[in-house]
XYZ file of C-alpha atoms in Angstrom:
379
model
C -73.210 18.240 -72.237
C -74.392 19.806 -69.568
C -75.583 16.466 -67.220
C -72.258 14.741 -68.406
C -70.212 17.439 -66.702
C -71.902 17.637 -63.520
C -71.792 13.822 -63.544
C -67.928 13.924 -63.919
C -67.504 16.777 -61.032
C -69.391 14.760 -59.094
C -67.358 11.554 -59.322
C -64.202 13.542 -58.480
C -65.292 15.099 -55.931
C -66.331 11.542 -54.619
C -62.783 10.344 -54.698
C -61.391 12.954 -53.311
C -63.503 12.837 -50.016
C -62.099 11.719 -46.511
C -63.764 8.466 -46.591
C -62.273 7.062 -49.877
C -58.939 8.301 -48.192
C -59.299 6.412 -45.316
C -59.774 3.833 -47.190
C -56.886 3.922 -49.366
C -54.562 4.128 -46.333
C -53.611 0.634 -44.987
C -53.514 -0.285 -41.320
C -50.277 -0.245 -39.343
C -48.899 -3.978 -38.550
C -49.339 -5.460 -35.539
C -46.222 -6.937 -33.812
C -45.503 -8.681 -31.076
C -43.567 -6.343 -28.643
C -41.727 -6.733 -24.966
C -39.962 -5.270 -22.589
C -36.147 -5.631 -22.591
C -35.521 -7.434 -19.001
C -32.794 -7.873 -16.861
C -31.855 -11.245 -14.943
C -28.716 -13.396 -13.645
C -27.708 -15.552 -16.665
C -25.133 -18.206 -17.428
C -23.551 -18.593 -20.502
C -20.972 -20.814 -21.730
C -17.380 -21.394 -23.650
C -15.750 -24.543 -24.961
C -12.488 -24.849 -25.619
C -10.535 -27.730 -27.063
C -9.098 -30.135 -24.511
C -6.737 -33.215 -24.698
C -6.589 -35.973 -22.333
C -3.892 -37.381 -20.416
C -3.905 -39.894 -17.704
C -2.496 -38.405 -14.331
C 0.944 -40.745 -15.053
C 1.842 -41.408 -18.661
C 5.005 -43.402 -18.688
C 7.193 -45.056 -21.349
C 8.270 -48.044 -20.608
C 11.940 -48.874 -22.005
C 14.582 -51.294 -21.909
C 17.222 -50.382 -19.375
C 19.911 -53.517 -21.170
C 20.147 -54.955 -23.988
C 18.744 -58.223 -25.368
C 15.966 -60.494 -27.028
C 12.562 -60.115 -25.705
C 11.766 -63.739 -24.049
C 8.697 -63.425 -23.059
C 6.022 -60.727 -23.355
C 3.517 -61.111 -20.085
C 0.394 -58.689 -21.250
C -1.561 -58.030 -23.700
C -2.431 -54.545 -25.319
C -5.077 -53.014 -23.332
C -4.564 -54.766 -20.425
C -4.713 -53.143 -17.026
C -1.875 -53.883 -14.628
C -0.967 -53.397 -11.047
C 2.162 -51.740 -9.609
C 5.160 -54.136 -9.833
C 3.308 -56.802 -12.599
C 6.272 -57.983 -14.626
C 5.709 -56.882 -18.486
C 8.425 -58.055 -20.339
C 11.149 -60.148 -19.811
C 14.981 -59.967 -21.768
C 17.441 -63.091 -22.026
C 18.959 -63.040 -18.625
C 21.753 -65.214 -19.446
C 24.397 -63.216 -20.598
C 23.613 -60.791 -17.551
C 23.897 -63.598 -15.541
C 26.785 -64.660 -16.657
C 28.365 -61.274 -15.956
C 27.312 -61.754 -12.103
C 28.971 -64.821 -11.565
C 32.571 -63.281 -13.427
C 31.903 -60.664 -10.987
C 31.271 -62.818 -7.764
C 34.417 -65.232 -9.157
C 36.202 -61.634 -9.492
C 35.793 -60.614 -6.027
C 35.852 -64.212 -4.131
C 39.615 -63.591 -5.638
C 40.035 -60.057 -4.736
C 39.246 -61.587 -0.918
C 41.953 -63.788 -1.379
C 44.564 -61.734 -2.720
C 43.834 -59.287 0.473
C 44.075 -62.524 2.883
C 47.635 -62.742 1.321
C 48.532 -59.362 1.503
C 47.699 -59.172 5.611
C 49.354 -62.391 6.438
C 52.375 -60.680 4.393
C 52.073 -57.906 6.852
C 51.735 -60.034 9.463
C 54.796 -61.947 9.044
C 56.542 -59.184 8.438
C 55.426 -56.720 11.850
C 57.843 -58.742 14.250
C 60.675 -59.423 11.829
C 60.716 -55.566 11.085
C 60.548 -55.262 15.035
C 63.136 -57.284 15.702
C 65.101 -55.499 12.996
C 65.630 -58.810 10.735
C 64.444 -57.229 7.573
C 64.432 -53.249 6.844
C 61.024 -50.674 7.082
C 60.880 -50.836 3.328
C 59.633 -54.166 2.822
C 56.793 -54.015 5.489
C 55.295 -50.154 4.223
C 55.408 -52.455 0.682
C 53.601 -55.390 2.301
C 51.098 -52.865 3.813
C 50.424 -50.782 0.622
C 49.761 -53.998 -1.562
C 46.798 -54.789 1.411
C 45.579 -51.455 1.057
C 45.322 -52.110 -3.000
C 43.889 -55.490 -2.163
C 41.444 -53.760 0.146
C 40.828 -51.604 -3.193
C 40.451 -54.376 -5.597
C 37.794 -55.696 -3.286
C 35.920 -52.271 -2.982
C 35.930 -52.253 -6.716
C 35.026 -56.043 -7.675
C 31.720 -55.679 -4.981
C 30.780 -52.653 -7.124
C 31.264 -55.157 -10.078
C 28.704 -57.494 -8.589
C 26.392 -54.533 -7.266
C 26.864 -53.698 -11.428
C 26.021 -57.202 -12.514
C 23.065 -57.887 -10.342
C 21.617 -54.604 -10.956
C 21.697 -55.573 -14.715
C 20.362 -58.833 -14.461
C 17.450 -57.269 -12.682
C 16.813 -55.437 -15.417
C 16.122 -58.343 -17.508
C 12.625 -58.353 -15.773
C 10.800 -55.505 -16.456
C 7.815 -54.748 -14.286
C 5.017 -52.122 -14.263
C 5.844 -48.935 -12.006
C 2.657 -47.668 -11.858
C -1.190 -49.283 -12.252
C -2.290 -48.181 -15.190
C -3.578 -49.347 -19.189
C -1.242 -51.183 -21.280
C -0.944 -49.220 -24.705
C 0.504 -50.675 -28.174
C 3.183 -52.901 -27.948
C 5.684 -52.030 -30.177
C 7.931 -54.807 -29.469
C 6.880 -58.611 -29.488
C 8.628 -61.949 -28.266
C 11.731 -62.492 -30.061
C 12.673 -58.934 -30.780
C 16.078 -57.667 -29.536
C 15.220 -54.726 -27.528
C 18.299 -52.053 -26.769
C 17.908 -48.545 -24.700
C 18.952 -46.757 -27.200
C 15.749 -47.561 -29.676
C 13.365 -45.030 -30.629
C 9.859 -46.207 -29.952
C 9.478 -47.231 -26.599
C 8.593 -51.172 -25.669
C 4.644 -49.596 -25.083
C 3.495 -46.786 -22.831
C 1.775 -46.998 -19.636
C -1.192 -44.876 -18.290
C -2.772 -44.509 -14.895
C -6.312 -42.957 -15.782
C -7.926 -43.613 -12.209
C -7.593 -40.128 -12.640
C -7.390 -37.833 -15.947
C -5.831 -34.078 -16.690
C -7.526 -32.393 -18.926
C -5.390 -29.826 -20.419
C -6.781 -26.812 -22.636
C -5.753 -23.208 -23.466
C -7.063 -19.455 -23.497
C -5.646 -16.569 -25.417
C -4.848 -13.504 -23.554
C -7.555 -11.618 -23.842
C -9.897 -14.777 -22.747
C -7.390 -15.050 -20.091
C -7.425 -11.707 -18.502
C -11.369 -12.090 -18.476
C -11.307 -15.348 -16.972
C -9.617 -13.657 -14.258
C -11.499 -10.985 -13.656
C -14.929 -12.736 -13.161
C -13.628 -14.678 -10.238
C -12.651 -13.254 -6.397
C -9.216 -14.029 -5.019
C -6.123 -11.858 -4.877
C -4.146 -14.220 -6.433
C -4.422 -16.896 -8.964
C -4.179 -19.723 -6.220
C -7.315 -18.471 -4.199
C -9.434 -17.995 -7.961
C -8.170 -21.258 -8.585
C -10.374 -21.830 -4.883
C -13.332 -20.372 -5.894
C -13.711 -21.505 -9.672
C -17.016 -23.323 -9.907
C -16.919 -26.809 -11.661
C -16.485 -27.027 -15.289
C -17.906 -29.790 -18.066
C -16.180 -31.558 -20.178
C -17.412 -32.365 -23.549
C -16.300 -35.588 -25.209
C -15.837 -36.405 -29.046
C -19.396 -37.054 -29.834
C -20.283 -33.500 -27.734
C -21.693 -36.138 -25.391
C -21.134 -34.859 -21.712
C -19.031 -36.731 -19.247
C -20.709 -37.858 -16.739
C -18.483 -36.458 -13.769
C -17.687 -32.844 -13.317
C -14.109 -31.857 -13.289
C -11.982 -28.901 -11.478
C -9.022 -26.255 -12.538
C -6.060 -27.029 -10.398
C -3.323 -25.468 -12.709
C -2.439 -22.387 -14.690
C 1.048 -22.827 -16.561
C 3.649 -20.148 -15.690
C 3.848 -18.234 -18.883
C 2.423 -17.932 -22.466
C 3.121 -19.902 -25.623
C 5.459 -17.413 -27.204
C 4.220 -19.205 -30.709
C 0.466 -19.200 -30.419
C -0.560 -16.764 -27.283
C -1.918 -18.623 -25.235
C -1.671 -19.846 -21.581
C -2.521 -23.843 -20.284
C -4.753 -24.908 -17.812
C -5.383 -27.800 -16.229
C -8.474 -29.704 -14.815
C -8.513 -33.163 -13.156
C -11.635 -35.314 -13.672
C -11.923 -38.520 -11.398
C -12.319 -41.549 -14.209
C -13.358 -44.854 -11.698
C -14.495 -46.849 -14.385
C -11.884 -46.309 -16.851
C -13.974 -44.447 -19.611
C -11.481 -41.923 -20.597
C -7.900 -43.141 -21.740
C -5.067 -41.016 -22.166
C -4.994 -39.760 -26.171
C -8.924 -38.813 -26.100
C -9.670 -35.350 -26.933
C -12.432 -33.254 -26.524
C -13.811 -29.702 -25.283
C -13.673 -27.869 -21.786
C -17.079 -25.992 -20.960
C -16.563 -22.902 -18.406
C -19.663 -21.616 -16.964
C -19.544 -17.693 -16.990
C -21.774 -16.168 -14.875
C -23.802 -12.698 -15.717
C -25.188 -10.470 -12.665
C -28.326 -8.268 -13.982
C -27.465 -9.132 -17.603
C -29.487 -7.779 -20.201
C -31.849 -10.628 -22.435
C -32.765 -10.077 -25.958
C -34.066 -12.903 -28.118
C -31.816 -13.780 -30.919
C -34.446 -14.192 -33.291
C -35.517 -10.653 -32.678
C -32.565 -9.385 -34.094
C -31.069 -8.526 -37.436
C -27.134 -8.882 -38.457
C -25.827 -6.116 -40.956
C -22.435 -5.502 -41.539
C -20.849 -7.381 -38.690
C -23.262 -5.348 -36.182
C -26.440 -6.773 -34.795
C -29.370 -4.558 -34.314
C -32.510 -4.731 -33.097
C -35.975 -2.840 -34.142
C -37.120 -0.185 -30.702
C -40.757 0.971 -30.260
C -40.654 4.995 -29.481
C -42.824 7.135 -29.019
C -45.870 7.100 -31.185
C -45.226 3.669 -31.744
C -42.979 4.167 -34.448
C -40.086 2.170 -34.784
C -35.989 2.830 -34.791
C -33.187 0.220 -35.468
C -30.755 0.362 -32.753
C -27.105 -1.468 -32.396
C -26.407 -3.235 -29.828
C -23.148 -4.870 -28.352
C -23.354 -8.678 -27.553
C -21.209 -9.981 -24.336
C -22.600 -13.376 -24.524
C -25.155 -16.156 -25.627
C -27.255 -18.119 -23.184
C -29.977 -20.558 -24.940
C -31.393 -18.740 -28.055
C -30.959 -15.248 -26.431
C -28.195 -12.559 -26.589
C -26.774 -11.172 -23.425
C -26.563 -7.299 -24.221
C -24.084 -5.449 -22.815
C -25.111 -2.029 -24.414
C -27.242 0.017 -27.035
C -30.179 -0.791 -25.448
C -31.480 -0.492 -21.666
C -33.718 -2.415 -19.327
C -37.294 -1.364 -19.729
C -36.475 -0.638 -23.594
C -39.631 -1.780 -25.961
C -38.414 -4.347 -28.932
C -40.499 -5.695 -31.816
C -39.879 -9.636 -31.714
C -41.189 -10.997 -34.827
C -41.926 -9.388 -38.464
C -38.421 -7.544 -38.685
C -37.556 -8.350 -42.032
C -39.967 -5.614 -43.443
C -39.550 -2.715 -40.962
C -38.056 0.250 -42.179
C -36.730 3.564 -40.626
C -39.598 5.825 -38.472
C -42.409 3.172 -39.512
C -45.659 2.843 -37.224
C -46.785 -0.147 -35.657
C -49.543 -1.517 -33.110
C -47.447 -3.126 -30.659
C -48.986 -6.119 -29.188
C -47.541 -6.695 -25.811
C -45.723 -10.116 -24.838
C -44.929 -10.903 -21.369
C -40.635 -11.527 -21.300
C -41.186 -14.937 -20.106
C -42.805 -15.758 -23.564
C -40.921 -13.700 -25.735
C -38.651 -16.398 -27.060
C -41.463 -18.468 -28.318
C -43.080 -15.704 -29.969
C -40.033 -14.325 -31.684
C -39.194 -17.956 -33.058
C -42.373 -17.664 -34.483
């Protein structure tokens, strides 16, 4: 009994020693840490954008009539002045030559009128017939005179009309649908419009920014008033359907007046130069602004962890134990965060192994260089 109790003491007294402690105990993790940096960054917004051509006209019937001849085809591109369409001239043609008939008669009735005055002068002179008649004679010339004022507006009318009948481009531009084809009667007052013309030589790109957005677009540009920011806004991108990038660079030259009392938001404006016709009025797309940061704080986004709407990241203090931190995001640039507080410049940050930190936990930090921290947190 004796040897089996000094056998057991000495057993327990084994485990309990420092070594078989030390033992026990596991090693803290290594992690990859670095040192929050500073730098000029650029980040970017899209917005959604539609596109219009710099003219987008309707063209419409100015008289009525059937569509004789249709001169284009949908799609086509036309020059200033090309005739389009053409309406049944005849009856407008007809209704210049009762006009000229109208006032080659009007001229004659006011030849008659003057040689009544005429014969009438000396008699009235000579006191062979009384002042009444010739003041008669003279007021039917003057409504002669009238009648021939009023039948050349007639004919003015009537030409004007039959010009009409030929209906020509006013601008160079893309022939859209054509609503109408040859043999339709075509009136002003009809809805849909014979087809629309664009000019897309040049394209506006219109988009919109709530007020908030709008007061910070502002601010991030100098200029005293919105016509010298307009100056000094650098290019922006535009984005097209297949988040392809036009090729061409455009520039804001607009900012509407007011708000959109219905949805809160302000229009602008930027022109893109289109030479080879790529973008036709109708496209849509998305507006990129470039938003620069001075001395902006750069966190990887894989080194962070979202909880409840708030993003936080995992600080190294001292004794390398660890403490999650919030931090306040102003913007995104590539796959890191631009932080605009919670944390400051020369701040330690684990990158990578996050998931299984928890509160006052130690670490061995291994240092990362910032230039290769994004590599080693997506890791």
């Amino acid at each position: 009994m004796k040897s089996i109790l000094i056998a057991i003491i000495a057993i327990a007294l084994f485990s309990c020693s420092p070594g078989q402690q030390a033992a026990q105990a596991p090693a803290p993790p290594a992690l990859p840490v670095t040192t929050v940096a500073s730098g000029n960054q650029t980040t970017y917004q899209e917005y959604p954008a539609s596109i219009e051509g710099t003219v987008n006209v309707e063209i419409r019937p100015q008289v009525s009539g059937a569509l004789d001849k249709v001169f284009v085809d949908e799609g086509a591109f036309v020059s200033a002045g090309q005739p389009i369409f053409k309406i049944n001239e005849q009856p407008y043609r007809a209704a210049l030559n009762n006009a000229l008939a109208a006032l080659h008669a009007s001229e004659a009735a006011a030849g008659n009128a003057q040689l009544e005055v005429d014969k009438l002068t000396p008699l009235v002179a000579n006191k062979v017939v009384s002042d009444y008649q010739l003041k008669t004679a003279k007021a039917a010339y003057q409504v002669a005179i009238a009648n021939i004022e009023s039948a050349k507006a007639n004919v003015s009318t009537a030409q004007i009309n039959l010009g009409y009948t030929l209906i020509k481009a006013p601008v160079s531009g893309y022939i859209g649908r054509l609503i109408k084809k040859q043999g339709s009667l075509v009136s002003p007052q009809d809805i849909d419009a014979l087809t629309q013309l664009s000019d897309v030589h040049d394209v506006h790109v219109y988009f919109s920014l709530g007020e908030k957005d709008f007061v910070a677009f502002k601010e991030q540009y100098p200029g005293a008033s919105l016509k010298a920011k307009l100056a000094n806004l650098p290019a922006v991108a535009l984005l097209l359907s297949d988040n392809s990038e036009y090729a061409k660079q455009g520039h804001i030259d607009m900012i509407d007046g007011q708000f959109d009392k219905t949805t809160g938001a302000i229009t602008l404006r930027a022109s893109f130069s289109n030479p080879q016709g790529l973008l036709r009025s109708g496209n849509t797309g998305k507006i990129r602004l470039s938003l620069p940061h001075k001395d902006a704080l750069i966190v990887p986004e894989s080194a962070t962890v979202e909880m409840q709407d708030k993003v936080f990241v995992w600080a190294v203090a001292d004794s390398n134990k660890v403490k999650k931190l919030p931090i306040t995001i102003e913007g995104r640039s590539g796959n890191n965060y631009l932080v605009k507080d919670g944390i400051k410049a020369g701040d330690r940050i684990v990158l990578s192994g996050i998931d299984k930190l928890q509160e006052g936990a130690v670490i061995q930090p291994q240092p990362v260089a910032a230039d290769k921290a994004v590599a080693v947190a997506r890791n």
